[in-house]
PDB file of C-alpha atoms in Angstrom:
ATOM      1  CA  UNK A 143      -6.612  -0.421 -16.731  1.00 75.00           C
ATOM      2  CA  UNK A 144      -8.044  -2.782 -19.560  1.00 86.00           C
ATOM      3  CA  UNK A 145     -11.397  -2.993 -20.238  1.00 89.00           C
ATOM      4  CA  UNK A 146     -13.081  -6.547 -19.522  1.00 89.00           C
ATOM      5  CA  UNK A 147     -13.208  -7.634 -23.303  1.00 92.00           C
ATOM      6  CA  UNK A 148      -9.654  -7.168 -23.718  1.00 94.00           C
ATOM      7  CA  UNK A 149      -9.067  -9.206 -20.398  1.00 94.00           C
ATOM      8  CA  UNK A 150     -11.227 -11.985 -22.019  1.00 94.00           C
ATOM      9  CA  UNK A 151      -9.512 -11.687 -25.460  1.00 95.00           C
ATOM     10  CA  UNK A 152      -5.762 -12.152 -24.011  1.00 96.00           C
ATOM     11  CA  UNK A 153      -7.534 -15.218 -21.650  1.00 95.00           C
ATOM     12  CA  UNK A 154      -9.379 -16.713 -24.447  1.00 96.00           C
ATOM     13  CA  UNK A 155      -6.327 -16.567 -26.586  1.00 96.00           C
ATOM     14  CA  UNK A 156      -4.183 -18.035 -24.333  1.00 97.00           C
ATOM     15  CA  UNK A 157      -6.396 -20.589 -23.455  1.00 96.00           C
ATOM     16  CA  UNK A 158      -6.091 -21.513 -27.540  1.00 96.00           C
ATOM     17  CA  UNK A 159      -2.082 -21.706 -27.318  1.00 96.00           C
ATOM     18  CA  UNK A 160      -0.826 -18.557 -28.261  1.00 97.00           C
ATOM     19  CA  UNK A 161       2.302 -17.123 -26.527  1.00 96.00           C
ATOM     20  CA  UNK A 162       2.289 -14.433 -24.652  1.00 96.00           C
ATOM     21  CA  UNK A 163       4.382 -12.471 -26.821  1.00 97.00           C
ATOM     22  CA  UNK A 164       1.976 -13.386 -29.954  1.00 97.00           C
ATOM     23  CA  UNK A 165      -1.025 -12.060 -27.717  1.00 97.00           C
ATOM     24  CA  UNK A 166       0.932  -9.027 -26.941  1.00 97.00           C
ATOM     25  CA  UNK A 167       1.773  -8.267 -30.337  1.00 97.00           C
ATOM     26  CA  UNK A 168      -1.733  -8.452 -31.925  1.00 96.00           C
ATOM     27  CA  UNK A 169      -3.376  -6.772 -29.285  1.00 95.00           C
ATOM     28  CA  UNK A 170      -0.742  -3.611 -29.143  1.00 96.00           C
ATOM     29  CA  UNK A 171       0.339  -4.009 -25.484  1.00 96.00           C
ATOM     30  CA  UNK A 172       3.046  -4.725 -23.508  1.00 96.00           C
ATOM     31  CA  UNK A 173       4.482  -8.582 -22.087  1.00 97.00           C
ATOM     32  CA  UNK A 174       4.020  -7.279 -19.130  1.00 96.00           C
ATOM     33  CA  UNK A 175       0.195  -6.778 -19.408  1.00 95.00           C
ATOM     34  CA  UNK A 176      -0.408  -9.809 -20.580  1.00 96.00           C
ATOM     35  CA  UNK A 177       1.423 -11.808 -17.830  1.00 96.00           C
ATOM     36  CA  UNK A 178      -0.731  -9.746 -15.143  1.00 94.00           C
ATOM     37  CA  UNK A 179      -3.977 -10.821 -16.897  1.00 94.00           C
ATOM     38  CA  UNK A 180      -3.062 -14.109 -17.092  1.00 94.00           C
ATOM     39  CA  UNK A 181      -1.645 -14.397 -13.450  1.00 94.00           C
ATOM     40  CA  UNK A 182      -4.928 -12.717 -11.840  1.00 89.00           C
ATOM     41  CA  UNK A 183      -6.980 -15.482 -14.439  1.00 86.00           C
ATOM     42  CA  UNK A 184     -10.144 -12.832 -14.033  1.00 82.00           C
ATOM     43  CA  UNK A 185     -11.758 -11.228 -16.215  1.00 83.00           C
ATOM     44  CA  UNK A 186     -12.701  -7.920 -14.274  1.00 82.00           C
ATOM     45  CA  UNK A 187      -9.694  -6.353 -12.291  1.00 76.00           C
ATOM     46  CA  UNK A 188      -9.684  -7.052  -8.784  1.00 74.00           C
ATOM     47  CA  UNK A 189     -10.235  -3.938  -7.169  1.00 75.00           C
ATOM     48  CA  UNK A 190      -7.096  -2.758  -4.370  1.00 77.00           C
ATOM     49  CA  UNK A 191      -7.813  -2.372  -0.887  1.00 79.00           C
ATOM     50  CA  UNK A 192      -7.110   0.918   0.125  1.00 78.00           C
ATOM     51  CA  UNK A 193      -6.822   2.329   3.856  1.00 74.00           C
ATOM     52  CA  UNK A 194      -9.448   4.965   4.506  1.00 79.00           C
ATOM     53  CA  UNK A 195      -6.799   7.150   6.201  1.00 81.00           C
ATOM     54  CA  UNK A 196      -9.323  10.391   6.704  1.00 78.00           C
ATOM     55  CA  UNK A 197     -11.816   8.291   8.135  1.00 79.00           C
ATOM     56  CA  UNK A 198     -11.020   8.360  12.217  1.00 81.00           C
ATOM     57  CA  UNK A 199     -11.067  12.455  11.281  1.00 80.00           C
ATOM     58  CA  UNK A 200     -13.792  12.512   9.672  1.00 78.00           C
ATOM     59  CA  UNK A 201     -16.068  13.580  12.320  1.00 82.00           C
ATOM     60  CA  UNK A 202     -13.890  16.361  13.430  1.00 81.00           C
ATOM     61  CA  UNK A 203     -13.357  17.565   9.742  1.00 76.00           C
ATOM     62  CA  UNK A 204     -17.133  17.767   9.081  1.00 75.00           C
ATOM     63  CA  UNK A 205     -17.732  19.871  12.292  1.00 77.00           C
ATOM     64  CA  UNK A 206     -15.116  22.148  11.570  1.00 73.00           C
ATOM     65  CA  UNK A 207     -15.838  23.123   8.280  1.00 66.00           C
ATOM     66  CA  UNK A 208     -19.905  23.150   9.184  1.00 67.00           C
ATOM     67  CA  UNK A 209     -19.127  25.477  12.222  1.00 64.00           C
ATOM     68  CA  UNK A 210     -16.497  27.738  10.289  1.00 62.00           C
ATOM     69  CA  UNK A 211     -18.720  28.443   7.208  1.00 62.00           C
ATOM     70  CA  UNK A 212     -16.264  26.933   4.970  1.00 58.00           C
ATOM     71  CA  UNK A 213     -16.416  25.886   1.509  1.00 59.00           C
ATOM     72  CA  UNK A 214     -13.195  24.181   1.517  1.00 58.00           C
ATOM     73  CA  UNK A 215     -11.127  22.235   4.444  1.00 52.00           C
ATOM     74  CA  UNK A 216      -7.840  21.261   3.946  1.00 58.00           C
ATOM     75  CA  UNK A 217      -7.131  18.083   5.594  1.00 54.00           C
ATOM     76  CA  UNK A 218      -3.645  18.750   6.917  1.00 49.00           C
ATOM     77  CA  UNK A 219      -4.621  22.713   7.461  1.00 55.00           C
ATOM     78  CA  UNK A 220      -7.038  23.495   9.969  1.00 54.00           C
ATOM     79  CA  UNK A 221     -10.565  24.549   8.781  1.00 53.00           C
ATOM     80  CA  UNK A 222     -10.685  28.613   8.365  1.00 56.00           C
ATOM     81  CA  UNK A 223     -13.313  30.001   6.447  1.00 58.00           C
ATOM     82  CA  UNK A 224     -12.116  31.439   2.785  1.00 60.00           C
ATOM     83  CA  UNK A 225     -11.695  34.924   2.695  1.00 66.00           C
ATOM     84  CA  UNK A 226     -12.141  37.540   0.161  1.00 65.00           C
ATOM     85  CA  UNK A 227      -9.429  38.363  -1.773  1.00 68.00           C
ATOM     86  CA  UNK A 228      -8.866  41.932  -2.464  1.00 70.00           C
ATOM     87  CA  UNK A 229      -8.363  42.664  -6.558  1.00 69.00           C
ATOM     88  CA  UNK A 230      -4.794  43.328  -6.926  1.00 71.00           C
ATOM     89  CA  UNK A 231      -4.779  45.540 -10.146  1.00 67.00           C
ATOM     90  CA  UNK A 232      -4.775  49.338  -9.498  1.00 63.00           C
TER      91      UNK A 232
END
């Protein structure tokens, strides 16, 4: 992710008439970048919506791992308590 004074750099630039491939080559990075920036028109990232897919389990995860003593609580395992492992050398 670029920072937000490279965003405004490759904006301001472009705003001055530079191609994107000039842009691109004084500032090290690819076409590709620059078309991105200059498509979105922002100068901070716009951040991506993501699904909260734990979140109707996150009740029952909680409880489970509270009432077991665990440490750790795998989502797609259910919630056991760690045990000790015994040292394996003789």
């Amino acid at each position: 992710m670029l920072d937000p004074p490279t965003r405004t750099t490759i904006l301001k630039l472009h705003r001055e008439g530079h191609a994107q491939r000039f842009i691109a080559q004084i500032l090290g990075l690819a076409r590709r970048t620059i078309q991105n920036v200059l498509r979105s028109g922002s100068e901070q990232p716009q951040p991506k919506p993501r699904a909260q897919k734990a979140e109707p389990y996150r009740e029952r995860i909680l409880d489970c791992s509270s009432a077991a003593g665990a440490t750790r609580c795998g989502y797609t395992r259910s919630c056991k308590p760690r045990e000790q492992r015994s040292p394996t050398r003789p």
